[in-house]
Amino acid sequence: MKIKTDEITAVIKQEIEQFSSELEVAEVGRVVEVGDGIARIYGLAQCMAGELLEFDTSKGPVMGQAMNLEADTVGAVIYGDYLSVCEGDTVRTTGNLLEVPVGDGMLGRVVDPLGQPIDGKGPIDSTATRKLDIVAPGIAARQPVTEPLQTGIKAIDSMIPIGRGQRELIIGDRKTGKTAVGLDTIINQKKYWGTDDAVVCIYVAVGQKDSTVAGVVDTLSRHGAMEYTIVVSAGASTAAPLQYIAPYAGCAMGEHFMWQGKEGKSPKHVLVVYDDLSKQAVAYRQLSLLLRRPPGREAYPGDVFYLHSRLLERATKLSDENGGGSLTALPIIETQEGDVSAYIPTNVISITDGQIYLQPELFASGVRPAVNVGISVSRVGGNAQIKAMKEIAGSLRLDLAAFRELEAFAQLGTELDKASQQQLDRGARMVELLKQGQYVPYDVIDQCISIFAASKGFLDTLPLGDVHAFESALLDHFRGSAKGLRDKLVETKSFKAIGEEFEAEVKSFAASFLA
């Protein structure tokens, strides 16, 4: 039987076509190289940037994410146990981006950057998820920052006020009380919980010791703040990829509450403390160098500015059409030997709306919180203060700056005229008044009363050691026999109508205290 050659070629052609169509599964690749939380994968031709990948390992599936799309391989980071990923393991694309669980079930819990509980209290009751990395809301979706976010710290609420929706950097050397400022602010939100002004707090710990994070959780629990707080922890022993995504995870969990205002739900105000972003930048630098991205200044990759800007731009006060929710960010940056002009500090200073600079010298001399009033600034300013505070705190900053200058001059042993001596005395008492213990936030009305008494000169003749005794007695007086006046101040939030009456009351109290 004679077989035609063209028939044979047609059959072979058909077989080849069928064979190629069956094997066209470009979404599965193999690990070519792995180490330090980074994998190089061959064969993922259709992989998208930032796509979630699934590694099939001997110990079960492990998640990762595509970071580098190169000519013939994909550079990916591994979230989870990267030691279980071996060369030759298969990897498949998922078609999804990285998401974290969000919702009320997260409150009071300690979770890792993927939203998995690490506090031993069982699984989290949450079905909703949000994308980890999104584009920040545009200008049209926002409105100016006008509502105050009270920290409960006199030095900050009076001179460096923070508004809801603001990004205020806390910067300073290690062991100057940066975390304490963030924790004080979280604890101070307790009095608003359960009201329309309630604030959900998120504390993101990046690269901290596990014992430090446990201490933070314990402090928040003791002050009753864990009921409205989520702690996201990527400890020092955690792999660099998880430290890199931790701040984004915290931000995504906060955005869920911020957008609740659009549905008419509460709470819709959020405070996120990122502690700290310098460690996140170090983790990102590690990833980038392992992925063979070119190093730039201080060996950081060129896009490290974008890393922080796309995170902090998500802090905002939404417009009323979007429900008027807010997300306030308090990023923390650690400086080396007070070098504020290093790469990461200057980057974050230029992204944020002001900074609170904590100085080691002030901390060592007993001024706590060790806020340097000279270079600390809030670019929202008086817009984020109640009227009463605006009326009395205006001169406070200038008084303190003048006092610091005079103090340096007086150390030379120069004879001072009466006016200068008076300025020195008042400045010293102002500094004493602004000292505050850790985790004892002051109500904003109490702060106003204290600063009012000091700015009117009622503390000038007091011995320095009696300033705090005078202050607590004065506040007790306004909660007791002079409660009517305090209630008026709470109602009007201004000294305009009651200033003279108030001054007379403080004057009579001061006279009886001194007697």
Coordinates of C-alpha atoms in Angstrom, one line a residue:
M1 CA 0.0 0.0 0.0
K2 CA 1.4 3.3 -1.1
I3 CA 1.4 6.1 1.5
K4 CA 1.6 9.7 0.3
T5 CA 4.4 11.7 1.8
D6 CA 2.2 14.8 2.1
E7 CA -0.3 12.9 4.2
I8 CA 2.5 11.8 6.6
T9 CA 3.7 15.4 7.0
A10 CA 0.1 16.6 7.6
V11 CA -0.3 14.1 10.4
I12 CA 3.1 15.0 12.0
K13 CA 2.2 18.7 11.7
Q14 CA -1.1 18.1 13.4
E15 CA 0.5 16.1 16.2
I16 CA 3.1 18.8 16.8
E17 CA 0.4 21.5 16.9
Q18 CA -1.6 19.5 19.5
F19 CA 1.5 18.8 21.5
S20 CA 2.5 22.5 21.7
S21 CA -1.0 23.6 22.7
E22 CA -1.2 21.0 25.4
L23 CA 2.1 22.1 26.9
E24 CA 1.5 25.8 26.7
V25 CA 1.4 26.3 30.5
A26 CA 3.8 29.2 30.8
E27 CA 2.4 30.0 34.3
V28 CA 4.4 27.2 36.0
G29 CA 8.2 27.7 36.5
R30 CA 11.0 26.2 38.4
V31 CA 13.3 27.6 41.1
V32 CA 16.8 28.0 39.6
E33 CA 18.4 29.6 42.7
V34 CA 17.3 30.3 46.2
G35 CA 18.8 31.9 49.4
D36 CA 18.2 34.6 52.0
G37 CA 14.5 35.0 51.2
I38 CA 15.1 35.5 47.5
A39 CA 14.4 33.0 44.7
R40 CA 15.2 33.2 41.0
I41 CA 12.6 31.4 38.8
Y42 CA 12.8 30.2 35.2
G43 CA 9.8 29.7 33.0
L44 CA 7.2 32.3 34.2
A45 CA 6.8 34.1 30.9
Q46 CA 3.4 35.6 31.7
C47 CA 4.2 36.7 35.3
M48 CA 3.1 40.3 36.2
A49 CA 5.1 42.7 38.4
G50 CA 4.1 42.3 42.0
E51 CA 2.1 39.2 41.3
L52 CA 1.6 36.7 44.2
L53 CA 3.4 33.3 43.5
E54 CA 3.0 29.9 45.1
F55 CA 6.0 27.7 45.7
D56 CA 5.3 24.0 46.0
T57 CA 7.7 22.7 48.6
S58 CA 8.2 19.4 50.4
K59 CA 6.6 21.1 53.6
G60 CA 3.6 22.5 51.8
P61 CA 2.9 25.7 49.8
V62 CA 4.8 28.9 50.6
M63 CA 3.8 32.3 49.2
G64 CA 6.1 34.7 47.4
Q65 CA 5.9 37.8 45.2
A66 CA 7.5 38.7 41.9
M67 CA 9.8 41.7 42.3
N68 CA 12.2 41.6 39.2
L69 CA 11.0 40.7 35.7
E70 CA 14.2 39.9 33.8
A71 CA 14.9 38.6 30.3
D72 CA 14.7 34.9 31.1
T73 CA 14.1 34.7 34.9
V74 CA 11.9 36.3 37.5
G75 CA 13.4 37.5 40.8
A76 CA 10.9 36.9 43.7
V77 CA 10.8 37.4 47.4
I78 CA 9.6 34.6 49.7
Y79 CA 7.1 35.4 52.5
G80 CA 7.3 32.6 55.0
D81 CA 9.7 29.7 55.5
Y82 CA 12.2 30.3 52.7
L83 CA 14.5 27.5 54.1
S84 CA 11.9 25.0 52.9
V85 CA 12.2 26.2 49.2
C86 CA 14.7 24.2 47.2
E87 CA 16.2 24.4 43.8
G88 CA 14.0 22.7 41.3
D89 CA 10.7 23.3 43.2
T90 CA 7.8 24.3 41.0
V91 CA 6.3 27.8 41.2
R92 CA 2.9 28.8 39.9
T93 CA 1.4 32.3 39.3
T94 CA -1.8 33.1 41.1
G95 CA -3.1 36.1 39.1
N96 CA -3.6 37.9 42.4
L97 CA -1.8 40.7 44.2
L98 CA -0.9 40.5 47.9
E99 CA -3.8 41.0 50.3
V100 CA -4.2 41.1 54.1
P101 CA -7.3 40.4 56.2
V102 CA -9.0 43.5 57.7
G103 CA -12.0 44.2 59.9
D104 CA -13.2 44.5 63.5
G105 CA -12.0 41.0 64.2
M106 CA -8.4 42.3 64.0
L107 CA -8.8 44.7 67.0
G108 CA -7.0 43.7 70.1
R109 CA -4.8 41.2 68.2
V110 CA -1.1 40.8 67.5
V111 CA -0.5 39.7 63.9
D112 CA 2.3 39.2 61.5
P113 CA 2.6 41.2 58.2
L114 CA 0.4 38.7 56.4
G115 CA -2.4 39.1 59.0
Q116 CA -1.8 35.7 60.7
P117 CA -2.3 35.8 64.5
I118 CA 0.9 35.4 66.6
D119 CA -0.6 36.1 70.0
G120 CA -1.8 32.5 70.7
K121 CA -5.5 33.6 71.0
G122 CA -6.8 31.4 68.2
P123 CA -7.8 32.3 64.6
I124 CA -9.1 35.8 63.6
D125 CA -12.7 36.2 62.7
S126 CA -12.3 38.1 59.5
T127 CA -13.5 37.5 55.9
A128 CA -12.7 40.8 54.3
T129 CA -9.3 41.5 52.7
R130 CA -7.6 44.6 51.3
K131 CA -4.8 45.0 48.8
L132 CA -1.5 45.7 50.5
D133 CA -0.1 48.2 48.1
I134 CA -2.5 50.6 46.4
V135 CA -2.3 54.1 44.9
A136 CA -3.0 56.8 47.4
P137 CA -6.3 58.8 47.1
G138 CA -6.0 61.8 44.8
I139 CA -6.3 65.5 45.8
A140 CA -10.0 65.6 44.8
A141 CA -10.8 62.8 47.3
R142 CA -9.2 64.8 50.2
Q143 CA -9.8 67.9 52.3
P144 CA -7.5 70.1 54.5
V145 CA -6.6 68.8 57.9
T146 CA -8.6 70.7 60.6
E147 CA -9.5 68.3 63.4
P148 CA -6.9 67.9 66.2
L149 CA -5.5 64.5 67.1
Q150 CA -4.7 65.0 70.8
T151 CA -1.5 63.2 71.9
G152 CA -2.0 64.0 75.6
I153 CA 1.6 65.4 75.6
K154 CA 1.6 69.0 76.7
A155 CA 4.8 70.0 74.7
I156 CA 3.4 68.5 71.5
D157 CA -0.3 69.5 71.7
S158 CA 0.7 73.1 72.5
M159 CA 3.6 73.7 70.1
I160 CA 3.7 71.0 67.5
P161 CA 0.0 70.1 67.1
I162 CA -1.0 67.0 65.1
G163 CA -4.2 66.9 63.0
R164 CA -6.3 63.9 61.9
G165 CA -5.0 63.0 58.5
Q166 CA -1.5 64.5 59.0
R167 CA 1.9 62.7 58.7
E168 CA 4.2 63.8 61.6
L169 CA 7.7 62.3 61.8
I170 CA 9.1 61.4 65.2
I171 CA 12.9 61.5 64.8
G172 CA 15.9 61.1 67.1
D173 CA 18.7 58.8 68.3
R174 CA 18.0 55.5 69.9
K175 CA 16.8 55.6 73.5
T176 CA 15.4 59.2 73.4
G177 CA 11.7 58.2 73.9
K178 CA 10.4 58.0 70.3
T179 CA 8.3 54.9 70.9
A180 CA 7.0 56.4 74.1
V181 CA 5.5 59.4 72.2
G182 CA 3.7 57.0 69.8
L183 CA 2.4 54.8 72.7
D184 CA 1.3 57.9 74.7
T185 CA -0.7 59.0 71.7
I186 CA -2.4 55.6 71.4
I187 CA -3.2 55.5 75.1
N188 CA -4.7 59.0 74.9
Q189 CA -7.3 57.8 72.4
K190 CA -9.0 55.7 75.1
K191 CA -11.3 58.6 76.2
Y192 CA -12.7 58.8 72.6
W193 CA -13.4 55.1 72.2
G194 CA -17.1 54.4 71.9
T195 CA -17.8 58.0 70.7
D196 CA -18.2 59.4 67.2
D197 CA -14.6 60.7 67.5
A198 CA -13.2 57.2 68.2
V199 CA -9.7 56.4 66.7
V200 CA -8.6 52.9 65.8
C201 CA -4.8 52.6 66.5
I202 CA -2.3 50.4 64.7
Y203 CA 1.2 49.9 66.0
V204 CA 3.6 48.5 63.4
A205 CA 6.8 47.1 64.9
V206 CA 9.6 46.6 62.3
G207 CA 12.9 44.9 63.3
Q208 CA 12.2 45.2 67.0
K209 CA 13.2 42.6 69.5
D210 CA 10.3 40.2 70.3
S211 CA 10.7 41.1 74.0
T212 CA 10.3 44.8 73.1
V213 CA 7.1 44.2 71.2
A214 CA 5.8 42.0 74.1
G215 CA 6.5 45.0 76.4
V216 CA 4.6 47.3 74.1
V217 CA 1.5 45.0 74.1
D218 CA 1.7 44.6 77.9
T219 CA 1.8 48.4 78.3
L220 CA -1.2 48.9 76.0
S221 CA -3.1 46.1 77.8
R222 CA -2.5 47.6 81.2
H223 CA -3.8 51.0 80.1
G224 CA -6.9 49.4 78.4
A225 CA -5.7 50.5 74.9
M226 CA -5.6 47.1 73.3
E227 CA -9.4 47.0 72.7
Y228 CA -9.0 49.5 69.9
T229 CA -5.5 48.7 68.8
I230 CA -3.9 46.2 66.2
V231 CA -0.3 45.4 66.6
V232 CA 1.5 44.3 63.5
S233 CA 4.9 42.8 64.3
A234 CA 7.8 41.9 62.0
G235 CA 10.5 41.2 64.6
A236 CA 14.3 41.4 64.2
S237 CA 14.4 37.6 63.6
T238 CA 11.8 37.8 60.8
A239 CA 12.9 37.6 57.2
A240 CA 13.6 40.8 55.4
P241 CA 10.6 40.4 52.9
L242 CA 8.2 40.5 55.9
Q243 CA 9.9 43.5 57.5
Y244 CA 9.6 45.3 54.1
I245 CA 5.8 44.7 53.8
A246 CA 4.9 45.2 57.5
P247 CA 4.1 49.0 57.3
Y248 CA 2.0 48.5 54.1
A249 CA 0.0 45.7 55.9
G250 CA -0.7 48.1 58.9
C251 CA -1.7 50.8 56.5
A252 CA -4.1 48.5 54.6
M253 CA -5.7 47.4 57.9
G254 CA -6.2 51.1 58.8
E255 CA -7.7 52.0 55.4
H256 CA -10.5 49.6 55.9
F257 CA -11.7 51.7 58.9
M258 CA -11.0 55.0 57.2
W259 CA -13.3 54.2 54.3
Q260 CA -16.1 53.0 56.7
G261 CA -17.2 56.7 56.9
K262 CA -18.4 56.5 53.3
E263 CA -20.8 53.7 54.4
G264 CA -21.9 55.8 57.4
K265 CA -20.2 53.4 59.9
S266 CA -17.9 54.3 62.8
P267 CA -15.0 54.3 63.7
K268 CA -13.6 56.1 60.7
H269 CA -10.5 57.7 62.2
V270 CA -7.2 55.8 62.3
L271 CA -3.8 56.4 63.8
V272 CA -0.8 54.3 62.5
V273 CA 2.6 54.4 64.3
Y274 CA 5.4 53.0 62.1
D275 CA 8.2 51.9 64.4
D276 CA 10.5 52.4 62.6
L277 CA 10.9 53.1 58.9
S278 CA 14.7 53.2 59.0
K279 CA 14.7 49.4 59.8
Q280 CA 12.2 48.9 56.9
A281 CA 14.6 50.8 54.6
V282 CA 17.5 48.5 55.7
A283 CA 15.3 45.4 55.0
Y284 CA 14.4 46.8 51.6
R285 CA 18.1 47.5 50.8
Q286 CA 18.9 43.9 51.7
L287 CA 16.2 42.6 49.3
S288 CA 17.3 44.9 46.5
L289 CA 21.0 44.0 46.8
L290 CA 20.2 40.3 46.8
L291 CA 18.0 40.9 43.7
R292 CA 21.0 42.5 42.1
R293 CA 19.4 46.0 41.8
P294 CA 22.1 48.7 41.5
P295 CA 23.0 50.4 44.8
G296 CA 22.9 54.1 45.2
R297 CA 23.7 56.5 48.0
E298 CA 24.6 54.7 51.3
A299 CA 24.0 51.5 49.2
Y300 CA 20.2 52.0 49.3
P301 CA 18.5 51.4 46.0
G302 CA 17.3 54.5 44.0
D303 CA 13.6 53.8 44.7
V304 CA 13.9 53.9 48.5
F305 CA 12.3 57.4 48.4
Y306 CA 9.3 55.9 46.5
L307 CA 9.2 53.1 49.1
H308 CA 8.3 55.6 51.9
S309 CA 6.4 58.2 49.8
R310 CA 3.9 55.7 48.5
L311 CA 3.3 54.5 52.1
L312 CA 3.0 57.9 53.7
E313 CA 0.9 59.5 50.9
R314 CA -1.9 57.1 52.0
A315 CA -2.3 59.1 55.2
T316 CA -5.1 61.6 54.5
K317 CA -8.3 63.3 55.6
L318 CA -10.9 62.2 53.1
S319 CA -13.5 64.7 51.7
D320 CA -17.0 64.8 53.1
E321 CA -18.3 63.0 50.0
N322 CA -16.0 60.1 50.9
G323 CA -17.2 60.0 54.5
G324 CA -14.7 62.3 56.0
G325 CA -12.6 59.5 57.5
S326 CA -8.9 60.0 58.3
L327 CA -5.7 58.1 58.6
T328 CA -2.9 59.8 60.6
A329 CA 0.6 58.5 60.3
L330 CA 3.4 58.8 62.9
P331 CA 6.5 57.4 61.2
I332 CA 9.5 57.0 63.4
I333 CA 13.1 57.4 62.1
E334 CA 16.2 56.6 64.1
T335 CA 19.2 58.8 63.5
Q336 CA 22.8 58.0 64.2
E337 CA 24.6 60.5 66.5
G338 CA 21.9 63.1 65.7
D339 CA 22.7 63.1 62.0
V340 CA 19.4 64.4 60.6
S341 CA 21.0 65.0 57.2
A342 CA 21.6 61.3 56.4
Y343 CA 19.8 59.8 53.4
I344 CA 16.7 58.2 55.0
P345 CA 16.0 61.0 57.5
T346 CA 16.1 63.7 54.8
N347 CA 13.9 61.6 52.6
V348 CA 11.2 61.1 55.2
I349 CA 11.4 64.8 56.5
S350 CA 10.6 65.9 52.9
I351 CA 7.6 63.5 52.7
T352 CA 6.0 64.4 56.0
D353 CA 4.1 67.4 57.3
G354 CA 6.5 68.2 60.1
Q355 CA 8.7 66.5 62.6
I356 CA 9.1 66.1 66.3
Y357 CA 12.9 66.0 67.0
L358 CA 13.9 64.3 70.3
Q359 CA 17.3 65.3 71.5
P360 CA 19.6 63.0 73.5
E361 CA 21.1 66.0 75.5
L362 CA 17.6 67.1 76.7
F363 CA 16.7 63.5 77.5
A364 CA 19.9 63.1 79.6
S365 CA 19.3 66.4 81.5
G366 CA 15.8 65.2 82.6
V367 CA 13.6 67.1 80.1
R368 CA 11.1 64.4 79.0
P369 CA 9.6 64.2 76.5
A370 CA 13.0 65.5 75.1
V371 CA 11.4 67.6 72.3
N372 CA 13.7 70.2 70.8
V373 CA 11.3 73.1 70.1
G374 CA 13.8 74.9 67.9
I375 CA 13.8 72.4 65.0
S376 CA 10.5 70.5 65.6
V377 CA 7.7 71.8 63.5
S378 CA 4.1 71.0 62.5
R379 CA 3.2 72.2 59.0
V380 CA -0.5 72.1 59.9
G381 CA 0.0 74.3 62.9
G382 CA -2.9 76.1 64.6
N383 CA -5.5 74.5 62.2
A384 CA -5.1 71.4 64.4
Q385 CA -5.7 73.0 67.7
I386 CA -8.8 74.0 69.7
K387 CA -9.3 77.8 70.0
A388 CA -8.3 77.9 73.7
M389 CA -4.9 76.3 73.0
K390 CA -4.3 78.5 70.0
E391 CA -5.0 81.6 72.2
I392 CA -2.4 80.7 74.8
A393 CA 0.2 78.7 73.0
G394 CA 1.1 81.3 70.4
S395 CA 3.7 83.0 72.6
L396 CA 4.9 79.7 74.2
R397 CA 7.2 78.7 71.4
L398 CA 8.8 82.1 71.1
D399 CA 9.2 82.3 74.9
L400 CA 11.0 78.9 75.0
A401 CA 13.2 79.8 72.1
A402 CA 14.2 83.1 73.7
F403 CA 14.8 81.3 77.0
R404 CA 17.2 78.8 75.4
E405 CA 19.2 81.7 73.8
L406 CA 19.3 83.6 77.1
E407 CA 20.2 80.5 79.0
A408 CA 23.3 80.0 76.8
F409 CA 24.2 83.6 77.3
A410 CA 23.7 83.5 81.1
Q411 CA 26.1 80.6 81.4
L412 CA 28.9 82.9 80.6
G413 CA 28.3 84.5 84.1
T414 CA 27.1 87.8 82.7
E415 CA 25.1 90.2 84.9
L416 CA 21.5 90.2 83.6
D417 CA 19.1 93.1 83.7
K418 CA 15.7 92.6 85.5
A419 CA 13.7 91.9 82.3
S420 CA 16.2 89.3 81.1
Q421 CA 16.2 87.6 84.6
Q422 CA 12.4 87.6 84.5
Q423 CA 12.4 85.9 81.1
L424 CA 14.9 83.3 82.4
D425 CA 12.7 82.6 85.4
R426 CA 9.6 82.2 83.3
G427 CA 11.3 80.0 80.7
A428 CA 12.7 77.7 83.4
R429 CA 9.3 77.2 84.8
M430 CA 7.7 76.7 81.4
V431 CA 10.3 73.9 80.7
E432 CA 9.5 72.4 84.1
L433 CA 5.8 72.6 83.4
L434 CA 6.1 70.8 80.0
K435 CA 7.9 67.9 81.6
Q436 CA 5.6 64.9 81.8
G437 CA 5.8 61.3 82.9
Q438 CA 5.5 58.4 80.5
Y439 CA 1.9 57.0 79.8
V440 CA 0.2 59.8 81.8
P441 CA -1.6 61.8 79.0
Y442 CA -3.2 65.1 79.9
D443 CA -6.7 66.1 78.8
V444 CA -6.5 69.0 76.4
I445 CA -8.6 71.3 78.7
D446 CA -6.2 70.5 81.6
Q447 CA -3.3 71.4 79.3
C448 CA -4.9 74.7 78.5
I449 CA -5.4 75.6 82.2
S450 CA -1.8 74.8 83.0
I451 CA -0.3 76.8 80.2
F452 CA -2.7 79.6 80.8
A453 CA -1.5 79.9 84.4
A454 CA 2.2 79.8 83.3
S455 CA 1.8 82.3 80.4
K456 CA 0.1 84.8 82.8
G457 CA 3.1 84.7 85.0
F458 CA 1.5 82.9 88.1
L459 CA 4.5 80.4 88.2
D460 CA 7.2 83.0 88.0
T461 CA 7.7 83.3 91.8
L462 CA 7.3 79.6 92.6
P463 CA 10.4 77.5 93.5
L464 CA 11.2 75.2 90.5
G465 CA 10.5 72.1 92.6
D466 CA 6.9 73.2 93.4
V467 CA 5.8 73.7 89.7
H468 CA 4.2 70.2 89.4
A469 CA 2.6 70.3 92.9
F470 CA 1.1 73.7 91.9
E471 CA -0.1 72.3 88.6
S472 CA -1.8 69.2 90.1
A473 CA -3.4 71.3 92.9
L474 CA -4.6 73.9 90.3
L475 CA -6.2 71.2 88.1
D476 CA -7.9 69.6 91.2
H477 CA -9.2 73.1 92.1
F478 CA -10.8 73.4 88.6
R479 CA -12.4 70.0 89.0
G480 CA -13.7 70.9 92.4
S481 CA -14.8 74.3 93.7
A482 CA -14.1 76.0 90.3
K483 CA -15.7 73.3 88.2
G484 CA -18.3 75.8 86.8
L485 CA -15.5 77.8 85.1
R486 CA -13.9 74.6 83.7
D487 CA -17.3 73.5 82.3
K488 CA -17.6 76.9 80.5
L489 CA -14.2 76.4 79.0
V490 CA -15.1 72.8 77.8
E491 CA -18.3 74.2 76.2
T492 CA -16.8 77.3 74.5
K493 CA -13.2 75.9 74.0
S494 CA -12.0 79.5 74.1
F495 CA -10.7 82.0 76.8
K496 CA -12.2 85.0 74.9
A497 CA -15.4 85.4 76.9
I498 CA -14.1 84.1 80.3
G499 CA -10.4 85.1 80.2
E500 CA -10.7 87.8 83.0
E501 CA -12.8 85.6 85.2
F502 CA -10.4 82.7 84.7
E503 CA -7.4 84.9 85.5
A504 CA -9.0 86.1 88.7
E505 CA -9.7 82.6 89.8
V506 CA -6.1 81.4 89.1
K507 CA -4.8 84.5 90.9
S508 CA -6.8 83.8 94.0
F509 CA -5.7 80.1 93.9
A510 CA -2.0 81.1 93.5
A511 CA -2.2 83.4 96.5
S512 CA -3.7 80.7 98.7
F513 CA -1.2 78.1 97.4
L514 CA 1.8 80.4 98.2
A515 CA 0.3 81.2 101.6

